[in-house]
């Protein structure tokens, strides 16, 4: 809650000025989906793709944020809401700084995602549903967490003992069990081009 004695300090440089400097617009790519659906893999692939096209981007990954900014939060519905609120505020700062913020959070509740969306202007919040059937995520189990959740070692595990609410109308749907990683990244890249958030840039430094 903001205090009535705290005033907003305006900047001399607008978001539009930063877009001019960067030669691209800014937005948030909000990747939501089950654990193991491929959010982090896709987020970092997008980051590399954008970097190689001279586009400023940065990944806010749930696991990483829970080591610092969100380190005091657990997995109750209230803590997940707070996790999403803080991450959305951090993404808003990156968008204000002229960057493409790539958020990879399970963000299982629709209401929390809608709250996050409400912080942004029209067209700035791009919800990407990383769709993957639970049984495939469980087969992948890249961190062995589903096994622990089934064994009762991890409580409130999304998809097993806690809910995941699918988005009703995400801007982009990725089926990570049917599309390759490269095809998924290209799909998002094309969305950014079509919506004139980025243009085809002259490639700069290349990261393999
Ligand atoms: N109970 C429970 N449920 C779901 N996930 C769990 C849980 N406990 C730990 N983990 C690990 O934490 C990562 C999810 O963190 P998020 O910040 O993305 O979650 S949330 O958006 O607040 O729901 C998640 O990362 P991803 O697998 O990358 O999604 C897990 O590695
Ligand atoms: N098309 C795909 N897109 C993303 N990940 C994929 C794909 N196919 C297989 N995978 C694998 O699925 C796993 C997804 O793990 P991760 O990216 O950590 O998911 P999440 O961040 O959603 O928990 C990785 O081991 C990745 O290699």
Short mmCIF file of C-alpha atoms and ligand atoms in Angstrom, two decimals:
data_model
loop_
_atom_site.label_atom_id
_atom_site.label_comp_id
_atom_site.label_asym_id
_atom_site.label_seq_id
_atom_site.Cartn_x
_atom_site.Cartn_y
_atom_site.Cartn_z
CA UNK A 1 0.00 0.00 0.00
CA UNK A 2 1.55 3.35 -0.99
CA UNK A 3 1.78 6.00 1.71
CA UNK A 4 -0.02 9.32 1.12
CA UNK A 5 3.24 11.14 1.95
CA UNK A 6 5.14 9.41 -0.85
CA UNK A 7 5.07 11.14 -4.23
CA UNK A 8 5.88 9.78 -7.67
CA UNK A 9 9.24 11.08 -8.95
CA UNK A 10 8.98 11.56 -12.71
CA UNK A 11 11.85 10.68 -15.05
CA UNK A 12 13.29 12.98 -17.75
CA UNK A 13 13.47 10.04 -20.12
CA UNK A 14 10.24 8.40 -21.23
CA UNK A 15 9.70 4.79 -22.17
CA UNK A 16 9.28 5.98 -25.76
CA UNK A 17 12.71 7.67 -25.62
CA UNK A 18 14.19 4.35 -24.51
CA UNK A 19 12.42 2.56 -27.38
CA UNK A 20 14.09 5.03 -29.79
CA UNK A 21 17.48 4.36 -28.22
CA UNK A 22 17.02 0.58 -28.48
CA UNK A 23 15.31 0.59 -31.90
CA UNK A 24 12.60 -1.70 -30.54
CA UNK A 25 9.61 -1.51 -28.22
CA UNK A 26 9.30 -3.23 -24.86
CA UNK A 27 6.85 -5.78 -23.51
CA UNK A 28 6.53 -8.71 -21.16
CA UNK A 29 6.38 -12.29 -22.42
CA UNK A 30 4.62 -14.05 -19.54
CA UNK A 31 5.27 -17.79 -19.80
CA UNK A 32 2.85 -19.85 -17.68
CA UNK A 33 2.51 -23.62 -17.46
CA UNK A 34 3.11 -26.71 -15.38
CA UNK A 35 6.47 -27.55 -13.88
CA UNK A 36 8.43 -29.33 -16.61
CA UNK A 37 6.30 -27.90 -19.42
CA UNK A 38 9.35 -26.11 -20.82
CA UNK A 39 9.00 -22.51 -19.59
CA UNK A 40 12.63 -22.01 -18.55
CA UNK A 41 14.04 -23.79 -21.60
CA UNK A 42 11.91 -21.64 -23.91
CA UNK A 43 12.56 -18.43 -21.94
CA UNK A 44 16.34 -18.77 -22.26
CA UNK A 45 16.08 -19.81 -25.92
CA UNK A 46 14.03 -16.64 -26.59
CA UNK A 47 16.56 -14.56 -24.68
CA UNK A 48 19.40 -15.91 -26.86
CA UNK A 49 17.42 -15.41 -30.05
CA UNK A 50 16.63 -11.79 -29.15
CA UNK A 51 20.21 -11.09 -28.03
CA UNK A 52 21.47 -12.32 -31.39
CA UNK A 53 19.11 -9.83 -33.08
CA UNK A 54 20.34 -6.89 -30.97
CA UNK A 55 17.15 -6.84 -28.88
CA UNK A 56 17.47 -6.08 -25.15
CA UNK A 57 15.77 -8.77 -23.09
CA UNK A 58 16.05 -10.35 -19.65
CA UNK A 59 14.64 -13.51 -18.10
CA UNK A 60 12.85 -13.46 -14.75
CA UNK A 61 12.73 -17.16 -13.90
CA UNK A 62 10.66 -18.40 -10.95
CA UNK A 63 13.33 -20.74 -9.58
CA UNK A 64 15.98 -18.00 -9.73
CA UNK A 65 13.79 -15.29 -8.19
CA UNK A 66 13.01 -17.65 -5.32
CA UNK A 67 16.74 -17.53 -4.45
CA UNK A 68 16.56 -13.76 -3.84
CA UNK A 69 13.69 -11.32 -4.35
CA UNK A 70 11.09 -14.01 -3.56
CA UNK A 71 13.25 -16.09 -1.24
CA UNK A 72 10.89 -15.73 1.70
CA UNK A 73 7.88 -17.19 -0.17
CA UNK A 74 6.52 -20.72 -0.24
CA UNK A 75 3.80 -22.36 -2.32
CA UNK A 76 0.56 -21.52 -0.50
CA UNK A 77 -1.96 -19.70 -2.73
CA UNK A 78 -1.16 -16.46 -0.84
CA UNK A 79 2.61 -16.84 -1.30
CA UNK A 80 2.20 -17.67 -4.99
CA UNK A 81 0.07 -14.50 -5.40
CA UNK A 82 2.76 -12.42 -3.74
CA UNK A 83 5.41 -14.13 -5.89
CA UNK A 84 3.50 -13.16 -9.02
CA UNK A 85 2.80 -9.63 -7.79
CA UNK A 86 6.48 -8.92 -7.06
CA UNK A 87 7.62 -10.51 -10.32
CA UNK A 88 5.09 -8.51 -12.32
CA UNK A 89 6.34 -5.31 -10.65
CA UNK A 90 9.93 -6.26 -11.52
CA UNK A 91 8.87 -6.99 -15.12
CA UNK A 92 7.16 -3.60 -15.25
CA UNK A 93 10.45 -1.92 -14.34
CA UNK A 94 12.23 -3.79 -17.14
CA UNK A 95 9.49 -2.80 -19.60
CA UNK A 96 9.76 0.80 -18.44
CA UNK A 97 13.53 0.52 -19.00
CA UNK A 98 12.77 -0.39 -22.65
CA UNK A 99 13.45 -4.11 -22.46
CA UNK A 100 11.62 -7.30 -23.30
CA UNK A 101 10.99 -9.00 -19.95
CA UNK A 102 10.65 -12.77 -20.27
CA UNK A 103 8.87 -14.15 -17.20
CA UNK A 104 8.85 -17.91 -16.57
CA UNK A 105 6.57 -18.67 -13.62
CA UNK A 106 4.06 -21.48 -13.13
CA UNK A 107 1.63 -18.69 -12.11
CA UNK A 108 -1.18 -21.23 -11.70
CA UNK A 109 -4.06 -18.90 -10.79
CA UNK A 110 -5.92 -16.93 -13.47
CA UNK A 111 -6.73 -14.12 -11.06
CA UNK A 112 -3.02 -13.59 -10.28
CA UNK A 113 -2.13 -13.52 -13.96
CA UNK A 114 -4.93 -11.05 -14.66
CA UNK A 115 -3.66 -8.89 -11.79
CA UNK A 116 -0.20 -8.97 -13.39
CA UNK A 117 -1.68 -8.05 -16.79
CA UNK A 118 -3.48 -5.06 -15.25
CA UNK A 119 -0.11 -3.39 -14.48
CA UNK A 120 0.65 -3.04 -18.20
CA UNK A 121 -0.67 -0.99 -21.11
CA UNK A 122 -2.70 -2.55 -23.91
CA UNK A 123 -0.55 -4.91 -25.98
CA UNK A 124 2.38 -4.89 -23.55
CA UNK A 125 1.46 -8.06 -21.65
CA UNK A 126 1.79 -11.14 -23.84
CA UNK A 127 0.59 -14.27 -22.11
CA UNK A 128 2.29 -17.39 -23.46
CA UNK A 129 0.69 -20.63 -22.35
CA UNK A 130 3.32 -23.36 -22.45
CA UNK A 131 0.93 -26.26 -22.82
CA UNK A 132 2.08 -29.79 -22.08
CA UNK A 133 0.03 -32.71 -20.74
CA UNK A 134 0.72 -33.49 -17.10
CA UNK A 135 1.81 -37.06 -17.86
CA UNK A 136 4.52 -35.76 -20.26
CA UNK A 137 5.75 -33.23 -17.69
CA UNK A 138 5.85 -36.07 -15.21
CA UNK A 139 7.79 -38.28 -17.62
CA UNK A 140 10.26 -35.46 -18.26
CA UNK A 141 10.56 -34.67 -14.53
CA UNK A 142 13.82 -32.74 -15.15
CA UNK A 143 14.38 -32.03 -11.45
CA UNK A 144 12.83 -35.19 -9.97
CA UNK A 145 10.15 -33.07 -8.27
CA UNK A 146 7.10 -35.00 -9.54
CA UNK A 147 8.55 -38.17 -8.06
CA UNK A 148 8.94 -36.41 -4.72
CA UNK A 149 5.45 -34.89 -4.99
CA UNK A 150 3.92 -38.34 -5.69
CA UNK A 151 5.84 -39.71 -2.72
CA UNK A 152 4.33 -36.99 -0.54
CA UNK A 153 7.69 -35.33 0.11
CA UNK A 154 6.68 -32.03 -1.58
CA UNK A 155 3.24 -30.76 -0.52
CA UNK A 156 1.02 -28.46 -2.65
CA UNK A 157 2.72 -29.49 -5.87
CA UNK A 158 1.11 -27.96 -8.96
CA UNK A 159 -0.76 -30.53 -11.04
CA UNK A 160 -0.59 -33.17 -8.28
CA UNK A 161 -1.84 -31.66 -5.03
CA UNK A 162 -2.34 -28.02 -6.08
CA UNK A 163 -4.34 -26.64 -9.02
CA UNK A 164 -3.26 -25.21 -12.36
CA UNK A 165 -5.84 -23.00 -14.08
CA UNK A 166 -5.29 -22.92 -17.85
CA UNK A 167 -5.49 -19.49 -19.50
CA UNK A 168 -8.80 -18.80 -21.29
CA UNK A 169 -7.39 -16.57 -24.02
CA UNK A 170 -3.62 -16.34 -24.00
CA UNK A 171 -1.99 -14.35 -26.81
CA UNK A 172 0.18 -17.38 -27.71
CA UNK A 173 -0.16 -21.12 -27.08
CA UNK A 174 2.92 -23.32 -27.34
CA UNK A 175 2.50 -27.10 -27.34
CA UNK A 176 5.90 -28.12 -26.10
CA UNK A 177 5.22 -31.84 -26.60
CA UNK A 178 4.37 -31.29 -30.30
CA UNK A 179 6.54 -28.32 -31.33
CA UNK A 180 10.31 -28.28 -31.23
CA UNK A 181 12.03 -25.70 -29.06
CA UNK A 182 13.17 -23.81 -32.17
CA UNK A 183 9.65 -23.80 -33.66
CA UNK A 184 8.24 -22.52 -30.36
CA UNK A 185 10.81 -19.72 -30.15
CA UNK A 186 10.17 -18.77 -33.80
CA UNK A 187 6.44 -18.61 -33.14
CA UNK A 188 6.99 -16.07 -30.34
CA UNK A 189 9.57 -14.16 -32.39
CA UNK A 190 7.08 -13.88 -35.28
CA UNK A 191 4.42 -12.57 -32.89
CA UNK A 192 6.81 -9.79 -31.82
CA UNK A 193 7.53 -8.95 -35.46
CA UNK A 194 3.86 -8.96 -36.54
CA UNK A 195 2.90 -6.75 -33.59
CA UNK A 196 5.77 -4.39 -34.44
CA UNK A 197 7.41 -4.72 -31.05
CA UNK A 198 10.65 -5.61 -32.81
CA UNK A 199 11.86 -5.31 -36.39
CA UNK A 200 14.26 -7.56 -38.20
CA UNK A 201 17.55 -6.14 -36.91
CA UNK A 202 21.00 -6.44 -38.30
CA UNK A 203 22.39 -9.30 -36.20
CA UNK A 204 25.06 -8.27 -33.69
CA UNK A 205 27.18 -10.42 -31.40
CA UNK A 206 26.07 -14.04 -31.67
CA UNK A 207 25.64 -16.45 -28.74
CA UNK A 208 25.35 -20.12 -29.73
N1 LIG B 1 4.95 -27.17 -4.44
C1 LIG B 1 5.52 -26.78 -5.59
N2 LIG B 1 4.73 -26.57 -6.67
C2 LIG B 1 5.30 -26.17 -7.84
N3 LIG B 1 6.64 -25.96 -8.01
C3 LIG B 1 7.45 -26.17 -6.95
C4 LIG B 1 6.92 -26.58 -5.70
N4 LIG B 1 7.96 -26.72 -4.83
C5 LIG B 1 9.07 -26.39 -5.49
N5 LIG B 1 8.77 -26.05 -6.77
C6 LIG B 1 9.80 -25.54 -7.71
O1 LIG B 1 9.54 -24.14 -7.78
C7 LIG B 1 9.35 -23.73 -9.12
C8 LIG B 1 8.04 -22.93 -9.27
O2 LIG B 1 8.22 -21.66 -8.84
P1 LIG B 1 7.27 -20.50 -9.39
O3 LIG B 1 7.75 -19.28 -8.71
O4 LIG B 1 7.28 -20.53 -10.86
O5 LIG B 1 5.83 -20.95 -8.84
S1 LIG B 1 4.50 -20.09 -8.75
O6 LIG B 1 4.38 -19.28 -9.98
O7 LIG B 1 4.58 -19.26 -7.56
O8 LIG B 1 3.41 -21.08 -8.63
C9 LIG B 1 9.24 -24.96 -9.96
O9 LIG B 1 9.99 -24.65 -11.11
P2 LIG B 1 9.59 -25.10 -12.58
O10 LIG B 1 9.72 -26.60 -12.54
O11 LIG B 1 10.65 -24.44 -13.43
O12 LIG B 1 8.22 -24.65 -12.92
C10 LIG B 1 9.79 -26.07 -9.11
O13 LIG B 1 11.13 -26.29 -9.46
N1 LIG B 2 9.73 -28.38 -27.17
C1 LIG B 2 10.25 -28.26 -25.96
N2 LIG B 2 10.28 -27.06 -25.36
C2 LIG B 2 10.81 -26.92 -24.11
N3 LIG B 2 11.32 -27.94 -23.38
C3 LIG B 2 11.33 -29.17 -23.94
C4 LIG B 2 10.79 -29.37 -25.23
N4 LIG B 2 10.93 -30.69 -25.49
C5 LIG B 2 11.51 -31.26 -24.43
N5 LIG B 2 11.78 -30.35 -23.49
C6 LIG B 2 12.44 -30.67 -22.21
O1 LIG B 2 11.48 -30.52 -21.15
C7 LIG B 2 12.13 -30.06 -19.97
C8 LIG B 2 11.46 -28.77 -19.55
O2 LIG B 2 12.07 -28.28 -18.38
P1 LIG B 2 12.02 -26.77 -17.97
O3 LIG B 2 12.36 -25.89 -19.11
O4 LIG B 2 12.83 -26.64 -16.71
O5 LIG B 2 10.46 -26.59 -17.66
P2 LIG B 2 9.76 -25.61 -16.63
O6 LIG B 2 10.60 -24.36 -16.54
O7 LIG B 2 8.41 -25.36 -17.21
O8 LIG B 2 9.72 -26.36 -15.33
C9 LIG B 2 13.59 -29.85 -20.30
O9 LIG B 2 14.30 -31.00 -19.90
C10 LIG B 2 13.59 -29.73 -21.84
O10 LIG B 2 14.79 -30.16 -22.42
#
